[in-house]
Coordinates of C-alpha atoms in Angstrom, one line a residue:
Chain A
M1 CA 129.8 73.8 96.3
T2 CA 130.6 77.5 96.7
E3 CA 133.4 79.3 94.8
N4 CA 134.8 81.0 97.9
T5 CA 135.2 79.5 101.3
L6 CA 134.5 81.7 104.3
G7 CA 137.2 80.5 106.7
T8 CA 137.1 81.3 110.4
P9 CA 136.8 84.7 112.1
D10 CA 140.5 84.6 113.0
T11 CA 141.5 84.3 109.3
W12 CA 139.1 87.2 108.5
L13 CA 141.1 89.3 110.9
D14 CA 144.5 88.1 109.7
E15 CA 143.8 88.3 106.0
H16 CA 141.4 91.2 105.8
G17 CA 141.9 93.2 109.0
A18 CA 144.3 95.7 107.4
A19 CA 142.1 96.2 104.3
L20 CA 139.0 96.7 106.5
Y21 CA 140.9 99.1 108.7
K22 CA 142.2 101.2 105.8
Y23 CA 138.7 101.4 104.3
A24 CA 137.3 102.4 107.7
L25 CA 140.0 105.0 108.3
V26 CA 139.4 106.7 105.0
H27 CA 135.7 107.1 105.8
T28 CA 135.9 107.8 109.6
R29 CA 139.1 109.8 109.7
D30 CA 139.8 108.6 113.2
P31 CA 141.9 105.6 114.2
H32 CA 139.8 104.7 117.3
R33 CA 136.5 104.9 115.5
A34 CA 138.0 102.9 112.6
E35 CA 139.1 100.2 115.0
E36 CA 135.7 100.2 116.7
V37 CA 133.9 99.9 113.4
V38 CA 136.1 97.0 112.2
Q39 CA 135.4 95.1 115.4
E40 CA 131.6 95.7 114.9
T41 CA 131.9 94.5 111.3
L42 CA 133.6 91.3 112.2
L43 CA 131.2 90.6 115.1
A44 CA 128.3 91.2 112.7
A45 CA 129.9 89.0 110.1
L46 CA 130.2 86.2 112.8
Q47 CA 126.5 86.4 113.4
A48 CA 125.7 86.6 109.7
Q49 CA 128.1 83.9 108.4
D50 CA 125.2 81.5 107.6
R51 CA 124.1 84.0 105.0
Y52 CA 127.4 84.1 103.1
T53 CA 126.7 82.4 99.8
G54 CA 130.2 82.3 98.4
G55 CA 129.2 84.4 95.4
A56 CA 131.4 87.3 96.3
S57 CA 134.9 87.1 97.8
V58 CA 135.1 87.1 101.6
R59 CA 136.7 90.6 101.4
T60 CA 133.9 92.0 99.3
W61 CA 131.4 90.5 101.7
L62 CA 133.1 92.0 104.7
I63 CA 133.5 95.4 103.1
G64 CA 129.8 95.3 102.3
I65 CA 129.0 94.9 106.0
L66 CA 131.6 97.5 106.9
K67 CA 129.8 100.1 104.8
H68 CA 126.7 99.7 106.7
K69 CA 128.5 99.9 110.0
I70 CA 130.2 103.2 108.9
I71 CA 126.8 104.6 108.0
D72 CA 125.5 103.6 111.5
L73 CA 128.4 105.4 113.0
F74 CA 127.7 108.6 111.0
R75 CA 124.1 108.5 112.1
R76 CA 125.0 108.0 115.7
D77 CA 127.3 111.0 115.6
A78 CA 124.7 113.1 113.9
R79 CA 122.3 112.9 116.8
E80 CA 124.6 115.0 118.9
V81 CA 124.2 118.2 116.9
P82 CA 121.1 120.2 117.5
L83 CA 119.1 121.7 114.6
D84 CA 117.1 124.9 114.7
D85 CA 114.4 123.5 112.5
P86 CA 114.5 119.7 112.3
E87 CA 111.1 119.5 110.5
V88 CA 111.5 117.5 107.4
P89 CA 108.2 115.9 106.6
E90 CA 108.2 112.1 106.5
G91 CA 108.9 110.9 103.0
A92 CA 109.3 114.5 101.8
T93 CA 107.1 114.0 98.7
E94 CA 106.9 116.3 95.7
E95 CA 103.4 117.4 96.7
E96 CA 104.9 119.4 99.5
H97 CA 107.3 121.2 97.3
F98 CA 105.3 121.9 94.2
D99 CA 101.8 123.4 93.5
A100 CA 99.2 121.7 91.3
T101 CA 100.7 123.3 88.2
G102 CA 104.2 121.9 88.9
H103 CA 105.7 125.2 90.1
W104 CA 107.8 125.5 93.2
C105 CA 105.8 126.5 96.3
N106 CA 109.0 128.2 97.6
A107 CA 111.5 128.5 94.8
P108 CA 115.1 127.6 95.9
S109 CA 117.0 130.7 96.6
D110 CA 120.6 131.5 95.9
W111 CA 123.0 129.9 98.4
G112 CA 125.8 132.2 97.3
N113 CA 129.1 130.5 97.4
P114 CA 128.5 127.4 99.4
E115 CA 131.9 125.8 98.6
E116 CA 133.5 128.3 100.9
M117 CA 131.4 127.0 103.7
L118 CA 132.8 123.5 103.3
E119 CA 135.9 124.7 104.9
R120 CA 134.1 125.4 108.2
G121 CA 133.4 122.6 110.5
Q122 CA 129.9 123.6 111.4
F123 CA 128.5 122.9 107.9
M124 CA 129.6 119.3 108.0
A125 CA 127.9 118.8 111.4
I126 CA 124.6 120.3 110.1
L127 CA 124.9 118.1 106.9
Q128 CA 125.2 115.0 109.1
R129 CA 122.4 116.1 111.3
C130 CA 120.1 116.8 108.3
L131 CA 120.8 113.3 107.0
E132 CA 119.6 112.0 110.3
V133 CA 116.2 113.5 109.9
L134 CA 115.5 111.7 106.7
P135 CA 113.4 108.5 107.1
P136 CA 115.9 105.7 108.1
R137 CA 115.7 103.5 105.0
L138 CA 115.9 106.5 102.7
A139 CA 118.9 107.9 104.6
R140 CA 120.7 104.6 104.4
L141 CA 120.1 104.2 100.7
F142 CA 121.1 107.8 100.0
M143 CA 124.3 107.6 102.1
L144 CA 125.3 104.3 100.4
R145 CA 125.0 106.2 97.1
E146 CA 126.5 109.6 98.0
V147 CA 128.8 109.1 101.0
M148 CA 130.1 105.6 100.3
E149 CA 129.8 106.2 96.5
E150 CA 128.3 102.8 96.0
D151 CA 127.4 101.8 92.4
T152 CA 123.7 102.2 91.6
D153 CA 123.5 98.6 90.3
N154 CA 124.8 97.2 93.6
I155 CA 122.4 99.3 95.6
C156 CA 119.4 98.1 93.5
Q157 CA 120.5 94.5 94.0
E158 CA 121.1 94.9 97.7
M159 CA 117.9 96.7 98.4
A160 CA 115.9 94.7 95.8
I161 CA 114.6 97.7 94.0
T162 CA 114.5 98.8 90.3
P163 CA 116.6 101.7 89.0
T164 CA 113.5 103.8 88.6
N165 CA 112.6 103.2 92.3
L166 CA 116.1 104.1 93.2
W167 CA 116.0 107.4 91.3
T168 CA 112.8 108.3 92.9
M169 CA 114.1 107.6 96.4
L170 CA 117.3 109.5 95.7
Y171 CA 115.2 112.4 94.5
R172 CA 113.2 112.4 97.7
A173 CA 116.3 112.3 99.8
R174 CA 117.9 115.2 97.9
I175 CA 114.9 117.4 98.0
G176 CA 114.4 116.7 101.8
L177 CA 118.1 117.3 102.5
R178 CA 118.1 120.5 100.5
Q179 CA 115.1 121.8 102.5
C180 CA 116.8 120.9 105.8
L181 CA 120.0 122.6 104.8
D182 CA 118.1 125.6 103.5
R183 CA 116.4 126.1 106.8
N184 CA 119.3 125.4 109.1
W185 CA 122.4 126.5 107.4
A186 CA 122.0 128.6 104.2
V187 CA 122.1 132.3 104.7
Chain B
M1 CA 108.4 120.3 72.5
K2 CA 106.3 120.4 75.6
M3 CA 107.6 122.8 78.3
L4 CA 108.8 121.2 81.5
T5 CA 107.3 122.2 84.8
C6 CA 109.7 123.0 87.7
K7 CA 108.7 119.6 89.1
D8 CA 109.7 117.8 85.9
A9 CA 112.9 119.8 85.8
S10 CA 113.8 119.0 89.4
H11 CA 113.5 115.3 88.7
L12 CA 115.7 115.5 85.6
I13 CA 118.3 117.5 87.6
S14 CA 118.4 114.8 90.2
E15 CA 118.4 111.9 87.7
R16 CA 121.2 113.4 85.8
Q17 CA 123.4 112.5 88.7
E18 CA 122.4 108.9 88.1
R19 CA 122.0 108.4 84.4
P20 CA 122.8 110.2 81.1
L21 CA 119.7 112.1 80.0
G22 CA 118.3 111.6 76.5
V23 CA 118.8 114.3 73.8
R24 CA 115.2 115.6 74.2
E25 CA 115.5 115.7 78.0
R26 CA 118.7 117.6 77.8
W27 CA 117.3 120.2 75.5
A28 CA 114.1 120.6 77.4
L29 CA 116.0 121.0 80.7
R30 CA 118.5 123.4 79.2
L31 CA 115.6 125.6 78.0
H32 CA 113.9 125.4 81.4
L33 CA 117.0 126.3 83.3
W34 CA 117.6 129.2 81.0
L35 CA 114.2 130.6 82.0
C36 CA 114.0 129.6 85.7
D37 CA 116.1 131.0 88.5
G38 CA 114.6 128.6 91.1
C39 CA 115.6 125.5 89.2
R40 CA 119.0 126.9 88.4
H41 CA 119.6 127.4 92.2
F42 CA 118.3 123.8 92.8
E43 CA 120.7 122.5 90.2
R44 CA 123.6 124.2 91.8
Q45 CA 122.6 123.1 95.3
L46 CA 122.3 119.5 94.3
A47 CA 125.8 119.6 92.8
F48 CA 127.1 121.2 95.9
M49 CA 125.4 118.6 98.1
R50 CA 127.0 115.8 96.2
Q51 CA 130.4 117.3 96.6
A52 CA 129.9 117.9 100.3
L53 CA 128.6 114.3 100.9
R54 CA 131.6 112.8 99.1
Q55 CA 133.9 114.9 101.2
L56 CA 132.1 113.6 104.3
G57 CA 133.0 110.1 103.1
R58 CA 136.6 110.4 102.1
A59 CA 139.0 112.9 103.6
A60 CA 141.9 110.9 104.8
E61 CA 144.5 109.0 102.9
A62 CA 145.2 105.6 104.5
D63 CA 148.1 104.2 102.6
G64 CA 149.9 101.6 104.5
A65 CA 147.6 102.0 107.6
D66 CA 147.0 98.9 109.6
L67 CA 145.3 97.9 112.9
A68 CA 147.5 98.5 115.9
P69 CA 148.6 95.2 117.5
E70 CA 146.5 96.0 120.7
A71 CA 143.4 96.6 118.6
R72 CA 144.0 93.4 116.7
E73 CA 144.3 91.5 120.0
R74 CA 141.1 93.2 121.4
I75 CA 139.1 92.3 118.3
R76 CA 140.4 88.7 118.4
K77 CA 139.2 88.4 122.0
A78 CA 135.8 89.9 121.2
L79 CA 135.4 87.5 118.3
A80 CA 136.4 84.5 120.4
E81 CA 134.1 85.7 123.2
R82 CA 131.1 86.1 120.8
G83 CA 132.0 82.8 119.1
R84 CA 131.7 81.0 122.4
H85 CA 128.2 82.4 122.9
E86 CA 127.2 81.3 119.4
H87 CA 128.1 77.7 119.9

């Protein structure tokens, strides 16, 4: 017997619709996109209901699906912005950034006062586009951590990886994203 | 204490966003950063990236927001439609 019962899709909408919508609105900043992503979440939940184990509450389960749908939405948007130099090598391993003695091949330069740039729309577009050029699994994991601010324990559990694996993957994502921003945006 | 390479230092700078560093790691990193412009820039850029990514995720307040009745109806129909295909 499970601790939580799943109920029917109609009850998901009645009981959790507002919570899902609020969560989606905070992250998408657009009522239409928020509605759209709530619908996608509930449809995905309908298809995945056999996999619900009753361990987490229905709301937690639905929010978990919603997070992935929001990330999909971010990534879809990102494809619309062109990049000058979209070359981020697959995997973006340390070997490409450091020489044999562990020194930077190209030492990071000063970005000046990047916080000021946050105010301008273009930066956020390039940021999203640069996320898009990371390998898909890496991008998803990185966005769960940094954009959705998911707990590292939860990510390890969900992706079935160890904390050490996670740190390594986050490192790769950061170093790849940094390189992409450096080439496409930094002055 | 063994001197960190830039590669070692860059790993610690990234991991510091995920876990507290040990005393030795902290001191080694501090020493390295004191001597190395490149890694200092890297540290600052990673902190900035985290700030920007979080901003990407949460800009709006959504207190009291709810699905519009039409949206609710649309979603209910879509679920019913999909539900019929499933069974």
